[in-house]
Amino acid sequence: AAARAEMAAEEVRRIPAPEATQGVAADATHVYAVANSTIAKYDKATGQRVAVWSGDRATFPHLNSCSVVLAELVCASSNFPQIPMASTVEVFDPAKMVHLRSIPLGRGHGSLTWVERRNGFWWACFANYDGRGGEPGRDHRFTTLVKYDDAWREMASWRFPDTVLERFAPTSSSGGAFGPDGRLYVSGHDRREVYVLELPAQGEVLVHLATIAAPIPGQAIAWDPADPRLLWGINRAERAMVAAQVPALPAAASFVFP
């Protein structure tokens, strides 16, 4: 296997947000702090909260992450820590901060923690856990990336490499976002690291290209569309959204995500 790059990202900004317990999403003018049943919208220029959506805990027990896709806020949701694990995709209008629709994915690969859109496909990560919220017979090694078409029909799936899984343990991947280079940047649950992955030329194990030390202790992440090297995350202990400048990987022939 090729040597993996070891790099570091530098914190450049933070915005206090009491809702920053699960992750963050970003568009050109706003960032969104995600909690279990709450999404708060913050003005990127001023850092001020401008709107809040709050849902019923019975219906929305565990929003895990959100991403801005065109004019919608698309969020991964699960019934964590209940078992059997079941997941939905929840869609919101970020302008009006209202819920639009729910897409049930049911039971399957695990607990949906993040979902991304790229080149006409949906890419979703299903977490598995060693302890609380895990199902018998599965542990963190069963964490799976799944590719869907527009009708949410499964097209393909991949597992994570051991070098990343050992850093997830005993939990799983809490965040993922496609970078400006077409690669997938993935975060765990606790470690201050981001892992850079790409599709394999052969087989079903993602390729681990780099580990980036980051001022983001796990949870969901999002690239800033206004700055191609700015990655947002959260510090849940300090209830803050954190922006970090991420160095570019060296250019190389690769099997990036289609």
PDB file of C-alpha atoms in Angstrom:
ATOM      1  CA  ALA A   1       0.000   0.000   0.000  1.00  0.00           C
ATOM      2  CA  ALA A   2       1.148   3.543  -0.697  1.00  0.00           C
ATOM      3  CA  ALA A   3       2.327   5.641   2.225  1.00  0.00           C
ATOM      4  CA  ARG A   4      -0.369   7.822   3.766  1.00  0.00           C
ATOM      5  CA  ALA A   5       0.208  11.540   4.169  1.00  0.00           C
ATOM      6  CA  GLU A   6       0.179  13.009   7.679  1.00  0.00           C
ATOM      7  CA  MET A   7      -1.035  16.619   7.617  1.00  0.00           C
ATOM      8  CA  ALA A   8      -2.534  19.257   9.900  1.00  0.00           C
ATOM      9  CA  ALA A   9      -5.414  21.730   9.612  1.00  0.00           C
ATOM     10  CA  GLU A  10      -5.366  25.102  11.358  1.00  0.00           C
ATOM     11  CA  GLU A  11      -8.299  26.646  13.203  1.00  0.00           C
ATOM     12  CA  VAL A  12      -9.193  30.036  11.726  1.00  0.00           C
ATOM     13  CA  ARG A  13     -12.578  30.817  13.274  1.00  0.00           C
ATOM     14  CA  ARG A  14     -15.194  29.668  15.743  1.00  0.00           C
ATOM     15  CA  ILE A  15     -18.820  30.620  16.351  1.00  0.00           C
ATOM     16  CA  PRO A  16     -20.402  29.835  19.741  1.00  0.00           C
ATOM     17  CA  ALA A  17     -23.553  27.744  19.301  1.00  0.00           C
ATOM     18  CA  PRO A  18     -25.308  25.911  22.149  1.00  0.00           C
ATOM     19  CA  GLU A  19     -26.896  23.608  19.551  1.00  0.00           C
ATOM     20  CA  ALA A  20     -23.517  22.355  18.286  1.00  0.00           C
ATOM     21  CA  THR A  21     -23.718  18.827  19.675  1.00  0.00           C
ATOM     22  CA  GLN A  22     -23.987  16.663  16.548  1.00  0.00           C
ATOM     23  CA  GLY A  23     -22.488  18.597  13.666  1.00  0.00           C
ATOM     24  CA  VAL A  24     -22.563  21.529  11.276  1.00  0.00           C
ATOM     25  CA  ALA A  25     -23.689  22.338   7.738  1.00  0.00           C
ATOM     26  CA  ALA A  26     -22.713  25.321   5.600  1.00  0.00           C
ATOM     27  CA  ASP A  27     -23.890  27.318   2.611  1.00  0.00           C
ATOM     28  CA  ALA A  28     -22.547  30.527   1.073  1.00  0.00           C
ATOM     29  CA  THR A  29     -23.899  32.830   3.791  1.00  0.00           C
ATOM     30  CA  HIS A  30     -24.861  30.700   6.797  1.00  0.00           C
ATOM     31  CA  VAL A  31     -23.745  27.829   8.983  1.00  0.00           C
ATOM     32  CA  TYR A  32     -26.142  25.460  10.723  1.00  0.00           C
ATOM     33  CA  ALA A  33     -25.549  23.930  14.155  1.00  0.00           C
ATOM     34  CA  VAL A  34     -27.147  20.499  14.474  1.00  0.00           C
ATOM     35  CA  ALA A  35     -28.426  18.917  17.691  1.00  0.00           C
ATOM     36  CA  ASN A  36     -30.567  15.798  18.211  1.00  0.00           C
ATOM     37  CA  SER A  37     -33.896  17.500  17.497  1.00  0.00           C
ATOM     38  CA  THR A  38     -32.820  21.065  16.712  1.00  0.00           C
ATOM     39  CA  ILE A  39     -31.145  22.934  13.852  1.00  0.00           C
ATOM     40  CA  ALA A  40     -29.993  26.525  14.411  1.00  0.00           C
ATOM     41  CA  LYS A  41     -29.100  28.873  11.549  1.00  0.00           C
ATOM     42  CA  TYR A  42     -26.249  31.352  12.065  1.00  0.00           C
ATOM     43  CA  ASP A  43     -25.177  34.271   9.908  1.00  0.00           C
ATOM     44  CA  LYS A  44     -21.639  33.522   8.783  1.00  0.00           C
ATOM     45  CA  ALA A  45     -20.589  37.191   8.627  1.00  0.00           C
ATOM     46  CA  THR A  46     -21.801  38.206  12.097  1.00  0.00           C
ATOM     47  CA  GLY A  47     -21.906  34.903  13.951  1.00  0.00           C
ATOM     48  CA  GLN A  48     -25.440  35.704  15.116  1.00  0.00           C
ATOM     49  CA  ARG A  49     -28.227  33.141  15.294  1.00  0.00           C
ATOM     50  CA  VAL A  50     -31.025  34.112  12.915  1.00  0.00           C
ATOM     51  CA  ALA A  51     -33.460  31.156  13.044  1.00  0.00           C
ATOM     52  CA  VAL A  52     -34.107  27.864  14.837  1.00  0.00           C
ATOM     53  CA  TRP A  53     -36.061  24.751  13.943  1.00  0.00           C
ATOM     54  CA  SER A  54     -37.048  22.384  16.765  1.00  0.00           C
ATOM     55  CA  GLY A  55     -38.770  19.049  16.269  1.00  0.00           C
ATOM     56  CA  ASP A  56     -40.612  16.600  18.443  1.00  0.00           C
ATOM     57  CA  ARG A  57     -38.151  14.247  20.154  1.00  0.00           C
ATOM     58  CA  ALA A  58     -40.351  11.233  19.482  1.00  0.00           C
ATOM     59  CA  THR A  59     -40.307  11.931  15.736  1.00  0.00           C
ATOM     60  CA  PHE A  60     -36.741  13.271  15.543  1.00  0.00           C
ATOM     61  CA  PRO A  61     -34.800  11.448  18.263  1.00  0.00           C
ATOM     62  CA  HIS A  62     -31.336  11.736  16.753  1.00  0.00           C
ATOM     63  CA  LEU A  63     -30.385  14.002  13.885  1.00  0.00           C
ATOM     64  CA  ASN A  64     -26.762  13.101  13.178  1.00  0.00           C
ATOM     65  CA  SER A  65     -25.669  15.526  10.463  1.00  0.00           C
ATOM     66  CA  CYS A  66     -26.902  17.782   7.668  1.00  0.00           C
ATOM     67  CA  SER A  67     -25.599  18.982   4.315  1.00  0.00           C
ATOM     68  CA  VAL A  68     -26.812  21.712   1.985  1.00  0.00           C
ATOM     69  CA  VAL A  69     -27.845  20.234  -1.369  1.00  0.00           C
ATOM     70  CA  LEU A  70     -28.995  22.884  -3.851  1.00  0.00           C
ATOM     71  CA  ALA A  71     -31.839  24.678  -2.037  1.00  0.00           C
ATOM     72  CA  GLU A  72     -32.418  22.042   0.631  1.00  0.00           C
ATOM     73  CA  LEU A  73     -30.901  20.964   3.911  1.00  0.00           C
ATOM     74  CA  VAL A  74     -30.578  17.177   3.808  1.00  0.00           C
ATOM     75  CA  CYS A  75     -30.062  15.464   7.153  1.00  0.00           C
ATOM     76  CA  ALA A  76     -29.168  11.968   8.334  1.00  0.00           C
ATOM     77  CA  SER A  77     -31.375  10.766  11.165  1.00  0.00           C
ATOM     78  CA  SER A  78     -31.614   7.570  13.178  1.00  0.00           C
ATOM     79  CA  ASN A  79     -33.315   6.016  16.189  1.00  0.00           C
ATOM     80  CA  PHE A  80     -30.017   5.742  18.115  1.00  0.00           C
ATOM     81  CA  PRO A  81     -29.570   4.245  20.697  1.00  0.00           C
ATOM     82  CA  GLN A  82     -32.610   2.057  20.072  1.00  0.00           C
ATOM     83  CA  ILE A  83     -32.256  -1.293  18.355  1.00  0.00           C
ATOM     84  CA  PRO A  84     -32.919  -2.649  15.814  1.00  0.00           C
ATOM     85  CA  MET A  85     -31.285   0.326  14.143  1.00  0.00           C
ATOM     86  CA  ALA A  86     -33.500   2.267  11.738  1.00  0.00           C
ATOM     87  CA  SER A  87     -32.741   5.395   9.708  1.00  0.00           C
ATOM     88  CA  THR A  88     -34.381   8.194   7.750  1.00  0.00           C
ATOM     89  CA  VAL A  89     -33.269  11.099   5.587  1.00  0.00           C
ATOM     90  CA  GLU A  90     -34.951  14.317   6.754  1.00  0.00           C
ATOM     91  CA  VAL A  91     -35.201  17.246   4.341  1.00  0.00           C
ATOM     92  CA  PHE A  92     -35.626  20.904   5.356  1.00  0.00           C
ATOM     93  CA  ASP A  93     -36.026  24.283   3.694  1.00  0.00           C
ATOM     94  CA  PRO A  94     -33.007  26.250   4.984  1.00  0.00           C
ATOM     95  CA  ALA A  95     -34.516  29.605   3.962  1.00  0.00           C
ATOM     96  CA  LYS A  96     -37.739  29.149   5.949  1.00  0.00           C
ATOM     97  CA  MET A  97     -36.285  26.610   8.418  1.00  0.00           C
ATOM     98  CA  VAL A  98     -39.210  24.224   8.061  1.00  0.00           C
ATOM     99  CA  HIS A  99     -39.337  20.460   7.636  1.00  0.00           C
ATOM    100  CA  LEU A 100     -40.297  19.353   4.094  1.00  0.00           C
ATOM    101  CA  ARG A 101     -40.294  15.562   3.956  1.00  0.00           C
ATOM    102  CA  SER A 102     -38.943  12.334   5.374  1.00  0.00           C
ATOM    103  CA  ILE A 103     -37.381   9.454   3.413  1.00  0.00           C
ATOM    104  CA  PRO A 104     -37.444   6.187   5.392  1.00  0.00           C
ATOM    105  CA  LEU A 105     -34.469   3.902   4.771  1.00  0.00           C
ATOM    106  CA  GLY A 106     -35.584   1.342   7.325  1.00  0.00           C
ATOM    107  CA  ARG A 107     -33.264  -1.274   8.757  1.00  0.00           C
ATOM    108  CA  GLY A 108     -30.162  -2.481   7.022  1.00  0.00           C
ATOM    109  CA  HIS A 109     -26.493  -1.622   7.225  1.00  0.00           C
ATOM    110  CA  GLY A 110     -26.586   0.229  10.541  1.00  0.00           C
ATOM    111  CA  SER A 111     -27.370   3.702  11.861  1.00  0.00           C
ATOM    112  CA  LEU A 112     -27.298   6.504   9.257  1.00  0.00           C
ATOM    113  CA  THR A 113     -24.834   9.181  10.395  1.00  0.00           C
ATOM    114  CA  TRP A 114     -24.222  11.269   7.268  1.00  0.00           C
ATOM    115  CA  VAL A 115     -25.441  11.621   3.698  1.00  0.00           C
ATOM    116  CA  GLU A 116     -23.851  13.514   0.797  1.00  0.00           C
ATOM    117  CA  ARG A 117     -24.748  14.290  -2.810  1.00  0.00           C
ATOM    118  CA  ARG A 118     -22.197  13.943  -5.613  1.00  0.00           C
ATOM    119  CA  ASN A 119     -22.618  13.818  -9.388  1.00  0.00           C
ATOM    120  CA  GLY A 120     -26.211  12.633  -9.370  1.00  0.00           C
ATOM    121  CA  PHE A 121     -25.880  10.044  -6.614  1.00  0.00           C
ATOM    122  CA  TRP A 122     -26.451   9.876  -2.860  1.00  0.00           C
ATOM    123  CA  TRP A 123     -23.643   8.595  -0.646  1.00  0.00           C
ATOM    124  CA  ALA A 124     -24.564   7.523   2.872  1.00  0.00           C
ATOM    125  CA  CYS A 125     -22.608   6.198   5.832  1.00  0.00           C
ATOM    126  CA  PHE A 126     -24.105   3.659   8.206  1.00  0.00           C
ATOM    127  CA  ALA A 127     -22.436   3.441  11.592  1.00  0.00           C
ATOM    128  CA  ASN A 128     -22.091   0.421  13.839  1.00  0.00           C
ATOM    129  CA  TYR A 129     -20.934   0.481  17.438  1.00  0.00           C
ATOM    130  CA  ASP A 130     -19.193  -1.777  19.915  1.00  0.00           C
ATOM    131  CA  GLY A 131     -21.338  -0.697  22.856  1.00  0.00           C
ATOM    132  CA  ARG A 132     -24.394   1.496  23.354  1.00  0.00           C
ATOM    133  CA  GLY A 133     -26.569   1.581  20.239  1.00  0.00           C
ATOM    134  CA  GLY A 134     -24.865  -1.413  18.668  1.00  0.00           C
ATOM    135  CA  GLU A 135     -26.597  -4.592  17.591  1.00  0.00           C
ATOM    136  CA  PRO A 136     -25.461  -8.100  18.563  1.00  0.00           C
ATOM    137  CA  GLY A 137     -23.078  -9.558  16.013  1.00  0.00           C
ATOM    138  CA  ARG A 138     -21.881  -6.172  14.750  1.00  0.00           C
ATOM    139  CA  ASP A 139     -19.216  -3.747  15.912  1.00  0.00           C
ATOM    140  CA  HIS A 140     -17.437  -0.667  14.510  1.00  0.00           C
ATOM    141  CA  ARG A 141     -15.866  -2.807  11.769  1.00  0.00           C
ATOM    142  CA  PHE A 142     -19.279  -3.074  10.081  1.00  0.00           C
ATOM    143  CA  THR A 143     -19.395   0.670   9.305  1.00  0.00           C
ATOM    144  CA  THR A 144     -20.434   0.908   5.645  1.00  0.00           C
ATOM    145  CA  LEU A 145     -20.538   3.475   2.830  1.00  0.00           C
ATOM    146  CA  VAL A 146     -23.498   2.993   0.466  1.00  0.00           C
ATOM    147  CA  LYS A 147     -24.163   4.571  -2.940  1.00  0.00           C
ATOM    148  CA  TYR A 148     -27.824   5.217  -3.904  1.00  0.00           C
ATOM    149  CA  ASP A 149     -29.593   6.444  -7.011  1.00  0.00           C
ATOM    150  CA  ASP A 150     -32.257   9.183  -6.973  1.00  0.00           C
ATOM    151  CA  ALA A 151     -34.936   6.685  -5.965  1.00  0.00           C
ATOM    152  CA  TRP A 152     -32.809   5.584  -2.982  1.00  0.00           C
ATOM    153  CA  ARG A 153     -32.098   2.191  -4.504  1.00  0.00           C
ATOM    154  CA  GLU A 154     -28.792   0.760  -3.343  1.00  0.00           C
ATOM    155  CA  MET A 155     -26.201   0.582  -6.126  1.00  0.00           C
ATOM    156  CA  ALA A 156     -22.968  -0.377  -4.361  1.00  0.00           C
ATOM    157  CA  SER A 157     -21.303  -0.414  -0.966  1.00  0.00           C
ATOM    158  CA  TRP A 158     -17.796  -0.249   0.501  1.00  0.00           C
ATOM    159  CA  ARG A 159     -16.236  -0.844   3.856  1.00  0.00           C
ATOM    160  CA  PHE A 160     -13.651   1.325   5.557  1.00  0.00           C
ATOM    161  CA  PRO A 161      -9.981   0.320   5.742  1.00  0.00           C
ATOM    162  CA  ASP A 162      -8.605  -1.109   8.973  1.00  0.00           C
ATOM    163  CA  THR A 163      -6.319   1.914   9.421  1.00  0.00           C
ATOM    164  CA  VAL A 164      -9.406   4.104   9.748  1.00  0.00           C
ATOM    165  CA  LEU A 165     -11.628   1.622  11.581  1.00  0.00           C
ATOM    166  CA  GLU A 166      -9.067   1.287  14.356  1.00  0.00           C
ATOM    167  CA  ARG A 167      -9.311   5.059  14.873  1.00  0.00           C
ATOM    168  CA  PHE A 168     -13.135   4.918  14.931  1.00  0.00           C
ATOM    169  CA  ALA A 169     -13.239   2.223  17.625  1.00  0.00           C
ATOM    170  CA  PRO A 170     -15.307   1.716  19.707  1.00  0.00           C
ATOM    171  CA  THR A 171     -17.719   4.025  17.862  1.00  0.00           C
ATOM    172  CA  SER A 172     -17.896   4.882  14.164  1.00  0.00           C
ATOM    173  CA  SER A 173     -17.885   7.624  11.541  1.00  0.00           C
ATOM    174  CA  SER A 174     -19.920  10.661  12.597  1.00  0.00           C
ATOM    175  CA  GLY A 175     -19.209  12.896   9.603  1.00  0.00           C
ATOM    176  CA  GLY A 176     -18.265  12.866   5.957  1.00  0.00           C
ATOM    177  CA  ALA A 177     -18.043  15.431   3.164  1.00  0.00           C
ATOM    178  CA  PHE A 178     -16.679  15.467  -0.368  1.00  0.00           C
ATOM    179  CA  GLY A 179     -13.774  17.853  -0.713  1.00  0.00           C
ATOM    180  CA  PRO A 180     -12.906  20.149  -3.607  1.00  0.00           C
ATOM    181  CA  ASP A 181     -10.498  17.488  -4.885  1.00  0.00           C
ATOM    182  CA  GLY A 182     -13.273  14.893  -5.258  1.00  0.00           C
ATOM    183  CA  ARG A 183     -12.048  12.832  -2.338  1.00  0.00           C
ATOM    184  CA  LEU A 184     -14.055  11.943   0.726  1.00  0.00           C
ATOM    185  CA  TYR A 185     -13.098  13.542   4.042  1.00  0.00           C
ATOM    186  CA  VAL A 186     -14.390  11.579   7.024  1.00  0.00           C
ATOM    187  CA  SER A 187     -14.472  12.244  10.751  1.00  0.00           C
ATOM    188  CA  GLY A 188     -14.947   9.888  13.674  1.00  0.00           C
ATOM    189  CA  HIS A 189     -16.769  10.403  16.946  1.00  0.00           C
ATOM    190  CA  ASP A 190     -14.065  11.803  19.248  1.00  0.00           C
ATOM    191  CA  ARG A 191     -10.600  12.037  17.744  1.00  0.00           C
ATOM    192  CA  ARG A 192      -9.215  15.327  16.436  1.00  0.00           C
ATOM    193  CA  GLU A 193      -8.567  13.802  13.033  1.00  0.00           C
ATOM    194  CA  VAL A 194     -10.017  13.783   9.525  1.00  0.00           C
ATOM    195  CA  TYR A 195      -9.358  10.853   7.185  1.00  0.00           C
ATOM    196  CA  VAL A 196      -9.089  11.305   3.412  1.00  0.00           C
ATOM    197  CA  LEU A 197     -10.456   8.432   1.352  1.00  0.00           C
ATOM    198  CA  GLU A 198     -11.056   7.472  -2.268  1.00  0.00           C
ATOM    199  CA  LEU A 199     -12.599   4.571  -4.145  1.00  0.00           C
ATOM    200  CA  PRO A 200     -10.405   1.540  -4.793  1.00  0.00           C
ATOM    201  CA  ALA A 201      -9.405   0.528  -8.291  1.00  0.00           C
ATOM    202  CA  GLN A 202     -10.526  -2.958  -7.318  1.00  0.00           C
ATOM    203  CA  GLY A 203     -12.340  -4.518  -4.404  1.00  0.00           C
ATOM    204  CA  GLU A 204     -14.689  -3.118  -1.778  1.00  0.00           C
ATOM    205  CA  VAL A 205     -12.342  -1.426   0.712  1.00  0.00           C
ATOM    206  CA  LEU A 206     -11.927   2.345   0.525  1.00  0.00           C
ATOM    207  CA  VAL A 207      -8.369   3.630   0.125  1.00  0.00           C
ATOM    208  CA  HIS A 208      -6.916   5.655   3.015  1.00  0.00           C
ATOM    209  CA  LEU A 209      -4.847   8.471   1.500  1.00  0.00           C
ATOM    210  CA  ALA A 210      -4.159  10.775   4.437  1.00  0.00           C
ATOM    211  CA  THR A 211      -4.837  11.545   8.071  1.00  0.00           C
ATOM    212  CA  ILE A 212      -5.234  15.226   8.914  1.00  0.00           C
ATOM    213  CA  ALA A 213      -4.849  16.443  12.478  1.00  0.00           C
ATOM    214  CA  ALA A 214      -7.686  18.918  13.020  1.00  0.00           C
ATOM    215  CA  PRO A 215      -9.079  21.181  15.766  1.00  0.00           C
ATOM    216  CA  ILE A 216     -12.383  19.317  15.417  1.00  0.00           C
ATOM    217  CA  PRO A 217     -12.946  16.489  17.938  1.00  0.00           C
ATOM    218  CA  GLY A 218     -15.067  14.275  15.745  1.00  0.00           C
ATOM    219  CA  GLN A 219     -18.756  14.657  14.830  1.00  0.00           C
ATOM    220  CA  ALA A 220     -20.220  15.892  11.542  1.00  0.00           C
ATOM    221  CA  ILE A 221     -18.283  18.168   9.172  1.00  0.00           C
ATOM    222  CA  ALA A 222     -19.024  20.369   6.139  1.00  0.00           C
ATOM    223  CA  TRP A 223     -16.984  22.187   3.502  1.00  0.00           C
ATOM    224  CA  ASP A 224     -17.585  25.915   3.117  1.00  0.00           C
ATOM    225  CA  PRO A 225     -18.756  26.610  -0.470  1.00  0.00           C
ATOM    226  CA  ALA A 226     -17.268  30.108  -0.270  1.00  0.00           C
ATOM    227  CA  ASP A 227     -13.764  28.805   0.518  1.00  0.00           C
ATOM    228  CA  PRO A 228     -12.644  25.506  -1.054  1.00  0.00           C
ATOM    229  CA  ARG A 229     -10.145  24.706   1.706  1.00  0.00           C
ATOM    230  CA  LEU A 230     -12.281  25.698   4.725  1.00  0.00           C
ATOM    231  CA  LEU A 231     -13.793  22.801   6.653  1.00  0.00           C
ATOM    232  CA  TRP A 232     -16.400  23.362   9.367  1.00  0.00           C
ATOM    233  CA  GLY A 233     -16.849  21.058  12.347  1.00  0.00           C
ATOM    234  CA  ILE A 234     -17.876  21.372  15.976  1.00  0.00           C
ATOM    235  CA  ASN A 235     -16.381  21.238  19.423  1.00  0.00           C
ATOM    236  CA  ARG A 236     -19.304  19.761  21.324  1.00  0.00           C
ATOM    237  CA  ALA A 237     -17.665  20.156  24.745  1.00  0.00           C
ATOM    238  CA  GLU A 238     -17.306  23.901  24.143  1.00  0.00           C
ATOM    239  CA  ARG A 239     -20.571  24.230  22.155  1.00  0.00           C
ATOM    240  CA  ALA A 240     -18.943  25.918  19.190  1.00  0.00           C
ATOM    241  CA  MET A 241     -18.763  25.611  15.412  1.00  0.00           C
ATOM    242  CA  VAL A 242     -15.111  25.569  14.317  1.00  0.00           C
ATOM    243  CA  ALA A 243     -13.665  26.420  10.884  1.00  0.00           C
ATOM    244  CA  ALA A 244     -10.296  24.960   9.926  1.00  0.00           C
ATOM    245  CA  GLN A 245      -8.066  25.616   6.940  1.00  0.00           C
ATOM    246  CA  VAL A 246      -7.191  22.251   5.397  1.00  0.00           C
ATOM    247  CA  PRO A 247      -4.019  21.793   3.326  1.00  0.00           C
ATOM    248  CA  ALA A 248      -4.402  20.405  -0.194  1.00  0.00           C
ATOM    249  CA  LEU A 249      -3.220  16.900  -0.904  1.00  0.00           C
ATOM    250  CA  PRO A 250      -0.578  16.516  -3.605  1.00  0.00           C
ATOM    251  CA  ALA A 251      -2.094  15.901  -7.015  1.00  0.00           C
ATOM    252  CA  ALA A 252      -1.972  12.281  -8.081  1.00  0.00           C
ATOM    253  CA  ALA A 253      -3.738   9.848 -10.353  1.00  0.00           C
ATOM    254  CA  SER A 254      -6.573   8.419  -8.299  1.00  0.00           C
ATOM    255  CA  PHE A 255      -9.962   6.731  -8.347  1.00  0.00           C
ATOM    256  CA  VAL A 256     -12.032   9.545  -6.920  1.00  0.00           C
ATOM    257  CA  PHE A 257     -15.756   9.301  -6.393  1.00  0.00           C
ATOM    258  CA  PRO A 258     -17.834   9.432  -9.589  1.00  0.00           C
TER     259      PRO A 258
END
